XYZ file of C-alpha atoms in Angstrom:
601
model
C 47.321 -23.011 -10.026
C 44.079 -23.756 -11.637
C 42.564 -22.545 -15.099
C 40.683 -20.130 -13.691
C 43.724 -18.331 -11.804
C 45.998 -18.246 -14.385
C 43.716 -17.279 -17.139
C 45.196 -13.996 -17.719
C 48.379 -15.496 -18.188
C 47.717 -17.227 -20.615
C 43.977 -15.829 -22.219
C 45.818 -12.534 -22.868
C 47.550 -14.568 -25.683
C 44.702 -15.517 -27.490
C 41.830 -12.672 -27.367
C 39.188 -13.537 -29.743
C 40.334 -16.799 -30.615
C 38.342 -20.225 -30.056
C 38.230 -23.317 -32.539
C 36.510 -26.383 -31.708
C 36.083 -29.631 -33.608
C 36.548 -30.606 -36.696
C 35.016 -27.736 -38.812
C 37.839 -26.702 -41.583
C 38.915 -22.594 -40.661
C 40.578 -21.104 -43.132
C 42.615 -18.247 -42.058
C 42.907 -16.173 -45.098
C 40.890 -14.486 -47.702
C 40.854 -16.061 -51.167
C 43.952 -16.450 -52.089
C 46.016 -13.540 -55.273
C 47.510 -14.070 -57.855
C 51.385 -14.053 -57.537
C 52.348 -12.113 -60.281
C 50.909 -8.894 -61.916
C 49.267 -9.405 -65.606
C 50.920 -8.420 -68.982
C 49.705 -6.048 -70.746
C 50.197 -6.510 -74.634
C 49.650 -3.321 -75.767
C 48.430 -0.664 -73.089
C 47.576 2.291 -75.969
C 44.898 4.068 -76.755
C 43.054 1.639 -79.252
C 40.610 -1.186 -78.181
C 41.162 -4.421 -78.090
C 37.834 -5.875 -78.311
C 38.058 -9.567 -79.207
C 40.888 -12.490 -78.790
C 41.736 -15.383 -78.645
C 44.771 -17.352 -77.108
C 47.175 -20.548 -77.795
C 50.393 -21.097 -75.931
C 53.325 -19.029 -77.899
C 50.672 -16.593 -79.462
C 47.649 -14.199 -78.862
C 45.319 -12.886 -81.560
C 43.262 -9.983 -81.504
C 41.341 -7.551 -83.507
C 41.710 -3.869 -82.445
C 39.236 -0.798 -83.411
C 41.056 2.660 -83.983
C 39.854 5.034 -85.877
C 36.589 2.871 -87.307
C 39.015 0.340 -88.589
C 39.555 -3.329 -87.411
C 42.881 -4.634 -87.432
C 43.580 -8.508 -86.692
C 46.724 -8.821 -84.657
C 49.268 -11.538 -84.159
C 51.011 -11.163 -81.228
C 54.221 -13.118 -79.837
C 54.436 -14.244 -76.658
C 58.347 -14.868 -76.230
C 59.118 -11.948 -78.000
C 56.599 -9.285 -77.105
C 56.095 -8.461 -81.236
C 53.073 -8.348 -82.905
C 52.302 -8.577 -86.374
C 49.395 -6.880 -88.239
C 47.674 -9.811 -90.490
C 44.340 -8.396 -92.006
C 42.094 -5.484 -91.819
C 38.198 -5.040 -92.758
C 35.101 -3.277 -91.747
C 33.932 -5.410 -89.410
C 34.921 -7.309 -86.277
C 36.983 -10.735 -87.245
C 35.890 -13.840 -84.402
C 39.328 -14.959 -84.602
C 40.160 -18.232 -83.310
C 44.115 -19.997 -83.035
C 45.387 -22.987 -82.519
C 49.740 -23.598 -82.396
C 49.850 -23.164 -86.507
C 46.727 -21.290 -88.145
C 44.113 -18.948 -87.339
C 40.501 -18.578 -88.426
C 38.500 -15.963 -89.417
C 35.006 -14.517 -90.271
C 36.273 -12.878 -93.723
C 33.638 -9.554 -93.815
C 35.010 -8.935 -97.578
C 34.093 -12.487 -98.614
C 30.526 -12.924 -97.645
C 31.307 -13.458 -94.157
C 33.161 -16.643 -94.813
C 35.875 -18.161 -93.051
C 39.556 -17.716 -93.780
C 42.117 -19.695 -92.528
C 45.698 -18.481 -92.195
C 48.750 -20.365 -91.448
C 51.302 -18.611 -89.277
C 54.108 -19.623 -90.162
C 53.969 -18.790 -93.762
C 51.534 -16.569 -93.987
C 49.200 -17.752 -96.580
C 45.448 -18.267 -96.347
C 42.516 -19.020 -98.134
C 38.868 -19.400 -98.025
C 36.639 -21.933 -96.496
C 34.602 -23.847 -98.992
C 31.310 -21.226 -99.868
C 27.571 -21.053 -98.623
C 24.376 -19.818 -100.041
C 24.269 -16.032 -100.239
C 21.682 -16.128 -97.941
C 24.370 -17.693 -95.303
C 26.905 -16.193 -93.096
C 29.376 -18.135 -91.041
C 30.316 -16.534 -87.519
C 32.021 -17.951 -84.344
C 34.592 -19.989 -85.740
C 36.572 -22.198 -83.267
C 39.689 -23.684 -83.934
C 40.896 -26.690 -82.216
C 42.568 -30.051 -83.157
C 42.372 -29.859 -86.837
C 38.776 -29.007 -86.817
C 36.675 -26.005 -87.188
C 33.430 -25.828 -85.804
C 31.179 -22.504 -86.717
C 27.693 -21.708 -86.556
C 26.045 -20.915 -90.446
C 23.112 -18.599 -89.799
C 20.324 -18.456 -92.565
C 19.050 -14.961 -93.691
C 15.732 -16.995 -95.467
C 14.498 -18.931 -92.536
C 15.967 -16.913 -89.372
C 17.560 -20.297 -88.302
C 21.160 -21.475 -87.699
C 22.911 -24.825 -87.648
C 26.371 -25.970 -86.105
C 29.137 -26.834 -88.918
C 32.647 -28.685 -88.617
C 35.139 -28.414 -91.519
C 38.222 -31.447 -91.526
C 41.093 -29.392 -92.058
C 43.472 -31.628 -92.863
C 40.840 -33.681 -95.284
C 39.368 -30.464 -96.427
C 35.843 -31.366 -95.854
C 32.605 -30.250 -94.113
C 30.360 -31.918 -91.972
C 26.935 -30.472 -90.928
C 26.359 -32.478 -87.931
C 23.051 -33.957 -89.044
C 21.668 -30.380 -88.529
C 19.095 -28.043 -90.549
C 19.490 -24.384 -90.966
C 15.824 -24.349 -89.620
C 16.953 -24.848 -86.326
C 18.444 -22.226 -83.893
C 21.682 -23.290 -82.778
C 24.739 -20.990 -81.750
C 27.736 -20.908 -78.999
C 29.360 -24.200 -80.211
C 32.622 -25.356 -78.941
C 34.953 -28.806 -79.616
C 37.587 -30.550 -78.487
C 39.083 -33.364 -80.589
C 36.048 -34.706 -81.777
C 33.648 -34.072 -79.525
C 31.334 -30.606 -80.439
C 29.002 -29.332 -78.146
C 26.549 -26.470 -78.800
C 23.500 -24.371 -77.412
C 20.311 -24.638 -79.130
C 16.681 -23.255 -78.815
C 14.124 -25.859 -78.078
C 10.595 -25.025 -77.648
C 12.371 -21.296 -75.535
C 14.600 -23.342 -73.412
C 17.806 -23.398 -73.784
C 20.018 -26.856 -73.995
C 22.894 -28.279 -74.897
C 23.555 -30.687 -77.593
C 26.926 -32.808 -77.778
C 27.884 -34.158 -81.419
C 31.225 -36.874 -81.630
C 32.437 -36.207 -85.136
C 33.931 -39.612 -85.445
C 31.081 -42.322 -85.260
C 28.306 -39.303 -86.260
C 26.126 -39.391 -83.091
C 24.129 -36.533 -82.034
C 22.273 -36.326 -78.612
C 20.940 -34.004 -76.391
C 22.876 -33.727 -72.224
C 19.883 -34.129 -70.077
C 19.785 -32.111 -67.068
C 16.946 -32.661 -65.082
C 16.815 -29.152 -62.897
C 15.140 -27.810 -65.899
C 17.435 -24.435 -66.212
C 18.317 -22.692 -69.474
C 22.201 -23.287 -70.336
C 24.143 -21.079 -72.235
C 27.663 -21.072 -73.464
C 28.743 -24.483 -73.287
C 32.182 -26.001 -73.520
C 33.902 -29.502 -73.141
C 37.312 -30.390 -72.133
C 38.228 -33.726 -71.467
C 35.612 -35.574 -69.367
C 34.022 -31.994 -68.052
C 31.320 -30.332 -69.867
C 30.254 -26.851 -68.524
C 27.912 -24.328 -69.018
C 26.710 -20.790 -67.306
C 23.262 -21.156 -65.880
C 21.543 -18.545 -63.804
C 24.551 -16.546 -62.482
C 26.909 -19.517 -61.517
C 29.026 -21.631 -63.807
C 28.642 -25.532 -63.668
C 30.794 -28.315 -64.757
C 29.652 -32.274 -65.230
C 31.679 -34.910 -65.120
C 30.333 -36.739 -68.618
C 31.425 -40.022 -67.235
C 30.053 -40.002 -63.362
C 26.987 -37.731 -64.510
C 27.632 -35.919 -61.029
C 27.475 -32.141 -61.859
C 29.721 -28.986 -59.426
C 28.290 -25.741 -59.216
C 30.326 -23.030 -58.581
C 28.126 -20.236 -57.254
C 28.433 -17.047 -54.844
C 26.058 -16.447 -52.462
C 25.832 -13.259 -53.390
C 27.086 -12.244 -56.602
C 27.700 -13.394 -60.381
C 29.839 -16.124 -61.645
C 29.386 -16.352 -65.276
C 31.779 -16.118 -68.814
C 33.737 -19.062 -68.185
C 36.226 -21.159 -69.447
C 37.523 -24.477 -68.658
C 41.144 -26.585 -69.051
C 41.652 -30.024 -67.465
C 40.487 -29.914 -63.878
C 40.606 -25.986 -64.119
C 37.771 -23.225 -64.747
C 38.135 -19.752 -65.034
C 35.329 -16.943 -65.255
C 34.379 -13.375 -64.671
C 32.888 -12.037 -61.236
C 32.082 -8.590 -59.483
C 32.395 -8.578 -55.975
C 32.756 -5.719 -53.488
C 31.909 -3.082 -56.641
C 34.587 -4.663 -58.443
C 34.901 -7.569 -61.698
C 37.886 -9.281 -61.591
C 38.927 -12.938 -62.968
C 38.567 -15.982 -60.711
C 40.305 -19.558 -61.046
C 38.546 -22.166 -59.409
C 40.103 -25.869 -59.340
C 38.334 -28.948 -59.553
C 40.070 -31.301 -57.879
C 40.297 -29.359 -54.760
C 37.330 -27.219 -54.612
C 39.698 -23.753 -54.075
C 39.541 -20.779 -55.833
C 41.927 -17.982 -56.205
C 41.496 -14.390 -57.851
C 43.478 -14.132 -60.579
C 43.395 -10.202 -62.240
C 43.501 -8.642 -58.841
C 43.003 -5.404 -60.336
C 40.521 -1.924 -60.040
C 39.769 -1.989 -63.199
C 36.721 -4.403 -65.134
C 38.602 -7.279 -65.623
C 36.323 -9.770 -68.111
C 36.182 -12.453 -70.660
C 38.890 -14.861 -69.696
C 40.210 -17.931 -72.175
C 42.821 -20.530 -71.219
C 45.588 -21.490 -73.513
C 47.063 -24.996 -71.796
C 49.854 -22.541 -69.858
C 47.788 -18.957 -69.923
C 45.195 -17.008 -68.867
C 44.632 -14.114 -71.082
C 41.755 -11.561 -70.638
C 40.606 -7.825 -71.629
C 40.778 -5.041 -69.128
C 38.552 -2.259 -69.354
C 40.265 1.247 -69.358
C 38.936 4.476 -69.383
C 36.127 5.377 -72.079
C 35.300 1.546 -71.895
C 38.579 1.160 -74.015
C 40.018 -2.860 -73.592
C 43.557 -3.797 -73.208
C 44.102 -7.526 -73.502
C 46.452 -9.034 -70.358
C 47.512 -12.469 -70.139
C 49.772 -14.254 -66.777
C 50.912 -18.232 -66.716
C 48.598 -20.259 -64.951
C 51.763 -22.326 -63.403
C 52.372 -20.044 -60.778
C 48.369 -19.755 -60.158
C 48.390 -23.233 -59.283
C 50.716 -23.246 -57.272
C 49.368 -20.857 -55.279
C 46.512 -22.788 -55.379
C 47.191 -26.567 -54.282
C 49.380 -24.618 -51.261
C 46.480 -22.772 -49.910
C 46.242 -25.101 -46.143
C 42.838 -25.460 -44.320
C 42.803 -25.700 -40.782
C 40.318 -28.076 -38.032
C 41.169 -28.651 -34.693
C 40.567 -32.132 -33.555
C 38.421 -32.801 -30.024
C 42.026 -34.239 -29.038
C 44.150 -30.817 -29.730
C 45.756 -32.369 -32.718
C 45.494 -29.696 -35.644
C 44.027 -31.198 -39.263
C 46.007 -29.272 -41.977
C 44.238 -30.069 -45.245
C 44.726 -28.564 -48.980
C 43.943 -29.473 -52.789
C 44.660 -32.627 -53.761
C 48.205 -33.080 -56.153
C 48.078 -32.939 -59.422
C 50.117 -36.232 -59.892
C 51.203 -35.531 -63.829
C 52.335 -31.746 -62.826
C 54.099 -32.509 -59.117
C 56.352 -34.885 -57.077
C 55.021 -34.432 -53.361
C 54.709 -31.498 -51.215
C 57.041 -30.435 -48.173
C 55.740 -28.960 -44.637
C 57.282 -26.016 -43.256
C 56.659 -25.010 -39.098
C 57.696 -22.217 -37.623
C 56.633 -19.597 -34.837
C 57.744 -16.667 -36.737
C 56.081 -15.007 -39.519
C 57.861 -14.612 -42.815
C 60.094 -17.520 -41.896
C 59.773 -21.604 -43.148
C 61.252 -22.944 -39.985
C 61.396 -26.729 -39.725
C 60.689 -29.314 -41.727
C 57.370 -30.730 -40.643
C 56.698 -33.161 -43.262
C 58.183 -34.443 -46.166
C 57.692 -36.719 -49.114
C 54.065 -35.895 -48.701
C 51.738 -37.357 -51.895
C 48.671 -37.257 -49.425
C 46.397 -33.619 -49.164
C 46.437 -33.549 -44.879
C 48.950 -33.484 -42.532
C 48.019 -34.267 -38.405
C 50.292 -31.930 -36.251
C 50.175 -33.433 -32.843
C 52.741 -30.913 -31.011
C 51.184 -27.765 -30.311
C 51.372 -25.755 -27.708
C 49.113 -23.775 -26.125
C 48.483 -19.713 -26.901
C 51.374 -20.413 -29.606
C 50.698 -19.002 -33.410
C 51.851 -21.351 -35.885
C 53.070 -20.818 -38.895
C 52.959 -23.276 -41.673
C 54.702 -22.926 -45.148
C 53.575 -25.875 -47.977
C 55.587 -26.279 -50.804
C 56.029 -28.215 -53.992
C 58.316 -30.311 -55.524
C 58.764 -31.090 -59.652
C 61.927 -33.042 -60.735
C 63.715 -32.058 -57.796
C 62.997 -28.850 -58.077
C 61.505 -27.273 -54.902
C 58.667 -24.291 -55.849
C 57.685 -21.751 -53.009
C 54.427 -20.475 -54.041
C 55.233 -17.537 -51.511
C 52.196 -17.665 -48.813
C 51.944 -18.641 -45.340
C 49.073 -19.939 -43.106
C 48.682 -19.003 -39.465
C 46.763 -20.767 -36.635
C 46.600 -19.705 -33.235
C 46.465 -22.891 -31.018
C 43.991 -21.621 -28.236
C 44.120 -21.737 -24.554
C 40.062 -22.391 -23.893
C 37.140 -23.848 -25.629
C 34.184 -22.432 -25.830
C 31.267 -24.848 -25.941
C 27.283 -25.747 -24.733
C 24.927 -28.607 -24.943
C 21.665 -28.738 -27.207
C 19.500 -29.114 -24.128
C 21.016 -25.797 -22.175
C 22.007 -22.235 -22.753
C 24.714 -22.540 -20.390
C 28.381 -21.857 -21.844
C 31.620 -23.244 -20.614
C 35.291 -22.717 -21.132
C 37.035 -26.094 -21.504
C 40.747 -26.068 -20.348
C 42.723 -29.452 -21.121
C 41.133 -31.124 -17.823
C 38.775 -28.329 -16.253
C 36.086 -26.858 -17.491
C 33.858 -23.414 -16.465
C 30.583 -21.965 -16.888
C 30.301 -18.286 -17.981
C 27.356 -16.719 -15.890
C 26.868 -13.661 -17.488
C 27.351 -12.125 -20.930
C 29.889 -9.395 -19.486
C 32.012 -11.554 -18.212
C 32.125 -13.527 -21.939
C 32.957 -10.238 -23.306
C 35.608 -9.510 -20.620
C 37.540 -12.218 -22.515
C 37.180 -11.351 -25.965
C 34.866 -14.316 -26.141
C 32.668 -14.600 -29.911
C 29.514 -16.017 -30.023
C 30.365 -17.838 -33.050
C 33.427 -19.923 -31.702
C 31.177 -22.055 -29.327
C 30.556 -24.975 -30.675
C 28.079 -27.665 -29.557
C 29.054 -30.981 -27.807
C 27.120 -33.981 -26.348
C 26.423 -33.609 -22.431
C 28.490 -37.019 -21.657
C 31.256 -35.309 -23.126
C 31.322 -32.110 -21.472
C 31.067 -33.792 -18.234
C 34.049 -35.635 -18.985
C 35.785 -32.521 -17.658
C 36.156 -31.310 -13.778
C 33.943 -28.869 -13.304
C 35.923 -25.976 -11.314
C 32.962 -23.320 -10.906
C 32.299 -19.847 -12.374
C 34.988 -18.262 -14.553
C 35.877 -14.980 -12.788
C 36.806 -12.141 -14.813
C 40.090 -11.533 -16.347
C 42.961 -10.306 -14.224
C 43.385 -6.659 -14.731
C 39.502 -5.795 -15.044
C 37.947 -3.247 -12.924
C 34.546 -3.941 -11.609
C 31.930 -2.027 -9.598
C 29.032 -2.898 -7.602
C 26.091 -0.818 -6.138
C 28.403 0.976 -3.678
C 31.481 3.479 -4.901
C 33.881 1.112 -4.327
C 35.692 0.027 -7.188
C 37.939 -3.349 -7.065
C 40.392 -4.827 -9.450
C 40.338 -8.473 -10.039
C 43.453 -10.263 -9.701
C 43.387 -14.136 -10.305
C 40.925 -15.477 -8.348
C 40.626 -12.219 -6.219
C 39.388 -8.937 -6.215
C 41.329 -6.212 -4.270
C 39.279 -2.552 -3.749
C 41.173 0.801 -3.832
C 41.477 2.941 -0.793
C 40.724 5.692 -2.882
C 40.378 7.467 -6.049
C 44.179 9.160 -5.912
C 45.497 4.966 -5.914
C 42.868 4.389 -9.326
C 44.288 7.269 -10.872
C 48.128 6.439 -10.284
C 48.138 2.963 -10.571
C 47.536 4.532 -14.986
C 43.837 2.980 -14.656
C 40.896 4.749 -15.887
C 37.379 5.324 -14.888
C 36.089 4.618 -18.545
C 37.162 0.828 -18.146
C 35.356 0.004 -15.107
C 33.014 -2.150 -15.730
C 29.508 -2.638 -13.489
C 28.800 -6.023 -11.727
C 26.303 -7.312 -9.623
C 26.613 -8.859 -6.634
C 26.065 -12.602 -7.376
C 28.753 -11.453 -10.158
C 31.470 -10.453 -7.360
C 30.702 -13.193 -5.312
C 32.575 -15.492 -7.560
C 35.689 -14.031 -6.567
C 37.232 -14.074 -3.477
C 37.535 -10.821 -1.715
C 41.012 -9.584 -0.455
C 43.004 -6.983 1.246
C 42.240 -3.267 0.594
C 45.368 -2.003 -1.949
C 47.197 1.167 -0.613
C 49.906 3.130 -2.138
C 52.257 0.982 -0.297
C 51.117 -2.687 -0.730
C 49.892 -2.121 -4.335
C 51.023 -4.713 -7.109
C 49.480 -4.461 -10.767
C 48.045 -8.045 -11.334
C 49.375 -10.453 -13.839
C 48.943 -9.869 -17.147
C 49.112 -5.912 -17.133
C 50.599 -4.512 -20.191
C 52.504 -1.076 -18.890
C 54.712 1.427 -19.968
C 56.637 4.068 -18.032
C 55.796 7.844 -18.471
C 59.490 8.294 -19.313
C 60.497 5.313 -21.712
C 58.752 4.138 -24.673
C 59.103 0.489 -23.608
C 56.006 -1.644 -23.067
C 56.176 -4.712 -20.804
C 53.801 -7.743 -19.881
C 53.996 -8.413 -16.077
C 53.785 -11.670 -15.783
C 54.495 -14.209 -12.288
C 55.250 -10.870 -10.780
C 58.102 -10.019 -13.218
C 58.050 -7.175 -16.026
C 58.930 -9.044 -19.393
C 59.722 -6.410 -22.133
C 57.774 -6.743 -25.396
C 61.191 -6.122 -27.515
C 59.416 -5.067 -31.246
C 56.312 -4.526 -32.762
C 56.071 -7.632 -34.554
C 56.569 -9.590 -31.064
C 52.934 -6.968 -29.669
C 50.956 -8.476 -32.628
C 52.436 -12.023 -32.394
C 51.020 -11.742 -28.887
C 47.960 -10.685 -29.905
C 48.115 -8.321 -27.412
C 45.732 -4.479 -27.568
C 47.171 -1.336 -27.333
C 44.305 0.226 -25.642
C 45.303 -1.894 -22.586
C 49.040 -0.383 -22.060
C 48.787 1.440 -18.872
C 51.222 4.721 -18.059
C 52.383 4.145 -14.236
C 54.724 5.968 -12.261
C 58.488 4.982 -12.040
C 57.939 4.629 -8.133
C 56.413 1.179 -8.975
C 59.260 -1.033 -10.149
C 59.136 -4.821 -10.733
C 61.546 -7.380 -10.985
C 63.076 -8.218 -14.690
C 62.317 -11.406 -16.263
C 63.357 -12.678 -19.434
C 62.258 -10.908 -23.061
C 59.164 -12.200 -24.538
């Protein structure tokens, strides 16, 4: 048979779904994280600053009008009360000392070493000087001084392991704040004629110079890691790539990226979406992103440690908890997450991030037609992003499983990927507002929008293609209805369309037992019924439901798909929604009408 008279058979399989081309479809949401935060404390203080180094987090909490500064373990879950004053602390930690704003002191900096607990003060300032945001990184700590006398502040670096200051070429006339290092590299933001900009300083040959950026925005909150500066500009984040010059922004169209944080080729910031702020990681490399608190509470100012993500969560009476999770098992999740295109020659595109060559072997490809399970091995070895699957069959949902290996080691990141390989394309040329359903040889114009419906046809899965391409396919006429649809015309008579055909009812007693209702018919005009062929009247006695009828007895609960004149049971729920197939469709029909068995679906 043609297309067009075994569309039910197989159309019924894939309601609502049409790809075309090579446009990537993804067929999830943004990906979750895959493991549920830890909460370091979870009492009723607040926790309202950190900071974060692999091993350690530390934190000052506010109870009763106190601060505390806390040192918490990691591996062990203890947590160690350092210091207390009257004021909040801007503590920052490396893997052996913390720093400080010392309110007792003048609001100097005090630097602690962890493991045996000593400290001591920062050389002195003017006592019309404070020192605030201290940031501790590499043997250096950077800090802005801010002048009481002339309302100005300058970015400072003290040598730890020299003991020695440097004030970047700088005047405490200036206004310069949010500064942030990296080896030797400081960047900062600084007030120039009310704009803001960024300044980058290399401690080692003593060069200051402004980053030019020549969209004009203000820039706020800069950081640098490696070759990636970034910066939070008008509610998106953006990173530049210092040596290329090229700059990414990472922007919602229609909400807030902003507070963010940045290690190797990954960023992390703050965003409220759908009512609701939770923490996003976003990777460079392969332009995905993946929510990382997950959570209903405010979920806000994120900081990487080189293996963590640690952030405060806002409880109730705007109370902060500070959370942290590894960001291994975030990227994981991550540089599995597969894109989909469908090629013009029915060979399926998988795509996903690129491979992190320093943290992974190679990836392995999992098929299968079964949700929940890996199957076969598709591919393996892979050290490429893409994958071309050239065996798909038709009306089939595929199920693809990507997975990593380290060391030998082989890491499930625990998500799957679906694509529904479809049975028609949906397409139109630029000059004509004409739309045709491409089979593998055939194709078919839709004349009317009812009948488009009819098939659980979308608007947006047509795609456009060139006219020498569409008529590269047999043209085989109007595309009838679907089998199983009950049309009208002007007159009473009501027919049901059965392949090619359409067969009226001798009466409304036949309608009524065959399980049909009156709600589904659906009105057609006569050019519309023309396109199929009319056929014999149906009677009680030479009535057959058409392909494709999803039934049920009034005395079992079992639901079959007839299909080449046989009554296939649908074994399980999970085997319905495999099928795709709508529950508003099952018809009740008398026992009297019994069909041959065929095989389970």
């Amino acid at each position: 048979m043609s297309f067009k008279h075994k569309i039910i058979g197989l159309l019924l399989l894939t309601v609502g779904v049409a790809f075309f081309a090579a446009s990537a479809v993804r067929t999830a949401d943004i990906p979750t994280a895959p493991s549920t935060a830890i909460n370091i404390n979870n009492d009723s203080a607040d926790q309202v600053e950190f900071d974060i180094t692999d091993g350690y987090i530390v934190y000052t909490e506010l109870s009763d009008g106190k601060y505390s500064l806390y040192l918490y373990n990691m591996e062990s879950g203890d947590k160690e009360k350092i210091a207390e004053q009257y004021d909040i602390f801007q503590p920052s930690i490396d893997d052996r000392e913390i720093v400080w704003v010392d309110a007792y002191h003048s609001k100097r900096l005090r630097l602690y070493n962890i493991n045996s607990g000593e400290s001591y003060l920062l050389a002195g300032h003017n006592p019309w000087n404070v020192d605030l945001n201290p940031h501790l990184e590499d043997g250096l700590v950077s800090f802005t001084r801010w002048d009481f006398y002339t309302n100005g502040s300058a970015i400072m670096a003290y040598d730890i392991v020299n003991q020695k200051f440097n004030g970047l070429n700088n005047m405490l006339t200036k206004k310069q704040t949010n500064q942030w290092h990296v080896g030797q590299t400081i960047v900062w933001q600084e007030n120039v004629n009310d704009h803001e900009k960024i300044f980058i300083y290399n401690v080692a040959d003593d060069t200051r110079k402004e980053d030019i950026w020549t969209v004009g925005q203000d820039r706020y909150f800069p950081k640098i890691h490696n070759n990636h500066l970034i910066w939070d500009s008008l509610n998106a984040v953006y990173v530049k790539n210092i040596e290329t010059e090229v700059v990414k922004e990472i922007r919602g169209s229609n909400y807030a990226n902003y507070n963010s944080d940045i290690n190797g080729d990954n960023v992390i910031y703050q965003s409220q979406r759908n009512g609701n702020t939770d923490i996003y990681l976003y990777n460079l490399s392969g332009d995905e992103e993946i929510n990382v608190s997950l959570d209903a509470a405010t979920d806000k100012n994120a900081r990487f440690s080189k293996e963590y993500i640690a952030w405060q969560r806002e409880g109730a009476g705007g109370r902060n908890d500070i959370v942290y999770v590894k960001t291994a098992p975030l990227l994981e999740k991550l540089y599995t997450s597969i894109s989909f295109a469908l090629q013009t020659d029915k060979n399926l595109r998988l795509t996903w991030p690129k491979l992190q060559s320093d943290k992974y072997d190679y990836f392995i490809l999992y098929r299968s037609t079964l949700p929940g399970e890996r199957g076969d091995v598709a591919a393996d070895g892979l050290t490429t992003n893409e994958y071309l699957d050239k065996t798909l069959l038709d009306g089939i949902t595929y199920y693809y499983t990507l997975t990593l290996v380290k060391g030998g080691e082989e890491i499930d990141a625990g998500h799957q990927f679906s694509f529904r390989m479809p049975s028609h394309w949906l397409v139109k040329t630029a000059n004509s507002s004409t739309v045709y359903v491409l089979d593998r040889d055939n194709s078919y114009s839709l004349i009317n929008a009812d009948i488009f419906r009819a098939h659980g046809f979308e608007w947006k899965d047509i795609s456009l293609v060139s006219r020498s391409y569409l008529d590269s396919f047999r043209y085989g006429g109007p595309l009838s209805y679907p089998s199983g649809t009950l049309l009208k015309g002007d007159t009473p008579t009501v027919y049901v369309v059965d392949g090619a055909e359409i067969h009226p009812f001798i009466n409304a007693g036949l309608f009524i037992q065959a399980g049909y209702a009156w709600s589904d018919i659906r009105h057609a005009p006569a050019t519309v019924l023309q396109i199929h062929t009319s056929s014999h009247t149906y009677t009680l006695e030479n009535f057959v439901h058409p392909d494709g009828t999803l039934f049920k007895y009034a005395n079992s609960p079992d639901i079959y798909l007839l299909q080449d004149g046989k009554k296939r049971l649908i074994g399980d729920d999970e085997t319905f929604r495999r099928y795709g197939f709508d529950r508003d469709k099952i018809l009740v029909i008398p026992t009297y009408w019994t069909y041959d068995s065929g095989p389970n679906l």
